[in-house]
mmCIF file of C-alpha atoms in Angstrom:
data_model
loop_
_atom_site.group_PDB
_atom_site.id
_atom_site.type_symbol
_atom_site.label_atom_id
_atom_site.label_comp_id
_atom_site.label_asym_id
_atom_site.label_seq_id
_atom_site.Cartn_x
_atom_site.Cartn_y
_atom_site.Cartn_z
ATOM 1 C CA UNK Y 343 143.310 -19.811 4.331
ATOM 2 C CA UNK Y 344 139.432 -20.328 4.326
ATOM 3 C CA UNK Y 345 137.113 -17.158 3.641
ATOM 4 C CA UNK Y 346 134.844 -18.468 6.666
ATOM 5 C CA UNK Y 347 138.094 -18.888 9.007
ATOM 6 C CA UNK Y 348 139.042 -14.969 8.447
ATOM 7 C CA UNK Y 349 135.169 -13.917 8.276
ATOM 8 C CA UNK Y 350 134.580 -15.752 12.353
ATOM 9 C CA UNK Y 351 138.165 -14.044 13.080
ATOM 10 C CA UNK Y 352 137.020 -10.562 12.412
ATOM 11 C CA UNK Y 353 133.643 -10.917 13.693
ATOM 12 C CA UNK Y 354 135.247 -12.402 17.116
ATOM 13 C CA UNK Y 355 138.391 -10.396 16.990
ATOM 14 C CA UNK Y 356 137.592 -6.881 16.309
ATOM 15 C CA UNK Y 357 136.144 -5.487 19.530
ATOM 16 C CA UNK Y 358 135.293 -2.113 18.624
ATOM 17 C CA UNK Y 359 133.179 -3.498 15.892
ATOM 18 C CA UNK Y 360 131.371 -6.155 17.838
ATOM 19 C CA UNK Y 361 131.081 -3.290 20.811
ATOM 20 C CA UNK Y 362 128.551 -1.202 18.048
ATOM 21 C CA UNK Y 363 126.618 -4.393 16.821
ATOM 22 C CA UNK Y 364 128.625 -4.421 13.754
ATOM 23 C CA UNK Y 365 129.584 -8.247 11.841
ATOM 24 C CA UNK Y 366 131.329 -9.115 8.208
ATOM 25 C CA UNK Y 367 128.002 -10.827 6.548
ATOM 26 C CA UNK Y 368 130.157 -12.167 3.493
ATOM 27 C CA UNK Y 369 133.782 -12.218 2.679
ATOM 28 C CA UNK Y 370 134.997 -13.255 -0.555
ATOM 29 C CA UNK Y 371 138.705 -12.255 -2.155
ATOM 30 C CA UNK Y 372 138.785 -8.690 -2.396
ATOM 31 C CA UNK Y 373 135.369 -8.020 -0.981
ATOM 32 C CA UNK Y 374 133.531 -7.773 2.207
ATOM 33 C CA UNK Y 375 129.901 -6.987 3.481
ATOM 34 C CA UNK Y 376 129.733 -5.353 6.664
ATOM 35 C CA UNK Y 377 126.782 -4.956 8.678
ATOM 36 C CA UNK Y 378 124.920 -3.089 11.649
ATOM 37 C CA UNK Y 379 121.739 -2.434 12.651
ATOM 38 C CA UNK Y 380 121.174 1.116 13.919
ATOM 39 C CA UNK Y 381 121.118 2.048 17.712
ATOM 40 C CA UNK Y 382 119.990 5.069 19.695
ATOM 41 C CA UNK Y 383 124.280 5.246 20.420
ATOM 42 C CA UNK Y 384 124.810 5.182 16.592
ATOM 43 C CA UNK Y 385 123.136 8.567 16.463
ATOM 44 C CA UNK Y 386 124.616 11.882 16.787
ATOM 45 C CA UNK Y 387 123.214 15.035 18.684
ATOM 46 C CA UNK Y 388 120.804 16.205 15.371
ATOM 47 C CA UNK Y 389 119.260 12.498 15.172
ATOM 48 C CA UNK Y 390 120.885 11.064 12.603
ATOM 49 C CA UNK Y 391 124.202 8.434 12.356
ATOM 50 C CA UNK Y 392 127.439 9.613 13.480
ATOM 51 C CA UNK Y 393 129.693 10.342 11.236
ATOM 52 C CA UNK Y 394 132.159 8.346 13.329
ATOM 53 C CA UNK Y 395 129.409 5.099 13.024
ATOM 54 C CA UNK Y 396 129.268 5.489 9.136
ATOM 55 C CA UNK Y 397 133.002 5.607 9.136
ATOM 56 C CA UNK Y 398 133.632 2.736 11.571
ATOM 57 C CA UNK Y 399 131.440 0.416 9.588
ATOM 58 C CA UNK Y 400 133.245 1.483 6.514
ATOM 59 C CA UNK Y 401 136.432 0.818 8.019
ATOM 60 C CA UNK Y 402 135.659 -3.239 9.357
ATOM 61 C CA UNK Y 403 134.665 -4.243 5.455
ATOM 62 C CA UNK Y 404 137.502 -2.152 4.167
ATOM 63 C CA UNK Y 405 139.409 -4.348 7.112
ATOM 64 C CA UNK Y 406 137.734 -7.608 5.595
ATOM 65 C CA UNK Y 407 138.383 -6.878 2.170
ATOM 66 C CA UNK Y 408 141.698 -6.076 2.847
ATOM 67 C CA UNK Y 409 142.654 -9.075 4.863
ATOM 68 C CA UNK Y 410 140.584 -11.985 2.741
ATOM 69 C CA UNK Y 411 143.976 -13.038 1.335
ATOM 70 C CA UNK Y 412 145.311 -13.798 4.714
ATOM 71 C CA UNK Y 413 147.933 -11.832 4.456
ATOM 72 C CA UNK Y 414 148.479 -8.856 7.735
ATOM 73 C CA UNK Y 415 147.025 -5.684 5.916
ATOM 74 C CA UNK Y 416 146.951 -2.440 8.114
ATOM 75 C CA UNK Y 417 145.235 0.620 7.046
ATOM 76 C CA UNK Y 418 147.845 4.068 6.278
ATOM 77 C CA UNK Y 419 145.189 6.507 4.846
ATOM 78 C CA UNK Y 420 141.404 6.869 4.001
ATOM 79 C CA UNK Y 421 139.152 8.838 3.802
ATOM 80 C CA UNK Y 422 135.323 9.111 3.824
ATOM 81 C CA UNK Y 423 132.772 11.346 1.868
ATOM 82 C CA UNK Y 424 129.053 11.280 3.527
ATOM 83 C CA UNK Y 425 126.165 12.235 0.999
ATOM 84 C CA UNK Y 426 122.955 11.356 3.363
ATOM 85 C CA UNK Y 427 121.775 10.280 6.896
ATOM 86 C CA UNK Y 428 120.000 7.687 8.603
ATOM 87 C CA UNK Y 429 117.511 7.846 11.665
ATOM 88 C CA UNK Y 430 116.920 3.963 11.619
ATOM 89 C CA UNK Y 431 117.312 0.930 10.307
ATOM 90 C CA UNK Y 432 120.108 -1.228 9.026
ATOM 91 C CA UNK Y 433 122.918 -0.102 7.195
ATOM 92 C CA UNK Y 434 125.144 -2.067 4.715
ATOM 93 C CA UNK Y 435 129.307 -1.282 3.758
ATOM 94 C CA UNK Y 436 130.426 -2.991 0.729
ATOM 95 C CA UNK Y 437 134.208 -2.928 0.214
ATOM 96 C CA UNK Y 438 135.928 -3.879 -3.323
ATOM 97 C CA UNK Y 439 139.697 -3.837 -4.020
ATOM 98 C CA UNK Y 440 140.464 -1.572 -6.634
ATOM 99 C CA UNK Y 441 143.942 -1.973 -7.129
ATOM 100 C CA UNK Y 442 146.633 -4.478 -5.307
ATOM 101 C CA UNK Y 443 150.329 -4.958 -5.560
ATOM 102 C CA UNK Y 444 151.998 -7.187 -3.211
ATOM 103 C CA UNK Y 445 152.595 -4.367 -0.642
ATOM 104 C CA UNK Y 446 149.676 -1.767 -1.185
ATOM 105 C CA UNK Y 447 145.891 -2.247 -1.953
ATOM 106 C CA UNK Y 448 143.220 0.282 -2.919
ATOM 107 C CA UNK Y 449 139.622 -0.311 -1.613
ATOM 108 C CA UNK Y 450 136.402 1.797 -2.466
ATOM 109 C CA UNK Y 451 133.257 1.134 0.417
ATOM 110 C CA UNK Y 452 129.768 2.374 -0.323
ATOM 111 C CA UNK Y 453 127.575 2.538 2.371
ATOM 112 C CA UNK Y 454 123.851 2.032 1.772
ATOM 113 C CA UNK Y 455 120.233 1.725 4.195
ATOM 114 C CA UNK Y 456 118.372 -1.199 3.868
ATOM 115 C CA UNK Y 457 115.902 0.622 0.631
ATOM 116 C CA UNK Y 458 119.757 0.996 -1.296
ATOM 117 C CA UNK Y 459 120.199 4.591 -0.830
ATOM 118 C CA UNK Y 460 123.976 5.990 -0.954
ATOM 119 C CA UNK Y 461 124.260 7.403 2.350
ATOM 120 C CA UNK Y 462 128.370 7.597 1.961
ATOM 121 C CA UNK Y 463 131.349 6.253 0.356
ATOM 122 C CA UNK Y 464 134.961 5.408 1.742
ATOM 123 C CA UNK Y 465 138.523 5.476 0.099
ATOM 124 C CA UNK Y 466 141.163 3.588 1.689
ATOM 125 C CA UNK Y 467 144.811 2.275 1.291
ATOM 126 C CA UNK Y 468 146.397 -0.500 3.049
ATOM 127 C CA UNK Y 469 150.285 -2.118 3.677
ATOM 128 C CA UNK Y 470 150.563 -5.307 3.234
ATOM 129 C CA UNK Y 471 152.347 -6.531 6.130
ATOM 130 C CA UNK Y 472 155.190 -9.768 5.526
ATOM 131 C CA UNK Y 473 152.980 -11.356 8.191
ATOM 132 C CA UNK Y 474 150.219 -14.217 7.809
ATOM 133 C CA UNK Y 475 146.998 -13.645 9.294
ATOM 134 C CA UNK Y 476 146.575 -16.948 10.509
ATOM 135 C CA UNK Y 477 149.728 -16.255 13.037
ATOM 136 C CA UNK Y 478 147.171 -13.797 14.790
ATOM 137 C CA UNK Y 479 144.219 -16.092 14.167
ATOM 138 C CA UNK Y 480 146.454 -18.800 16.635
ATOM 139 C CA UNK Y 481 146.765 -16.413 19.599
#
């Protein structure tokens, strides 16, 4: 299955994603770049990005890592540690694969603003499901 195929799924396909301006910028086997640009809504009552904003974005290139062998992958724990916040600007999730066997994966994300500053990093672990991606890709 193509990179770019399961990159346009994700972007079209994940509506709470799309919903806060977020979009996979690259894909490549075992890694994904996840993007958004911050909003007023991204920002929680003392000014700064929601935790829940940091963790989503963490979360879709943890999903895009996870999935860029197009095989179903469905997250079953993770966890995220946040070190700084944001008022503005755009924020970048990288997600690596750590460790895979043909049922579970381990993926680290690192969240960084637009000057490279570590505002946050993400742990999670997936299942690999005995399902192809593509199957939901044809719906």
């Amino acid at each position: 299955m193509e990179m770019q195929a399961i990159q346009a799924f994700f972007n079209k396909a994940d509506a709470f994603a799309a919903h806060n301006g977020m979009s996979l910028s690259e894909l490549r086997a075992g890694f994904a770049r996840a993007e958004m640009q911050l909003q007023p809504w991204h920002l929680n009552g003392a000014g700064t990005v929601h935790g829940g904003a940091l963790f989503t974005l963490a979360d879709f290139a943890f999903a895009g890592a996870s999935n860029s062998s197009g095989q179903l992958a469905l997250s079953i724990n993770s966890s995220i540690s946040i070190f700084k916040g944001a008022r503005e600007g755009r924020l970048i999730a990288e997600a690596r694969e750590v460790s895979s066997t043909p049922k579970l994966a381990s993926y680290e994300v690192s969240i960084r603003n637009e000057a490279g500053d570590l505002l946050a990093t993400f742990q999670g672990m997936v299942y690999r499901k005995s399902l192809a991606l593509a199957s939901l890709m044809a719906e």
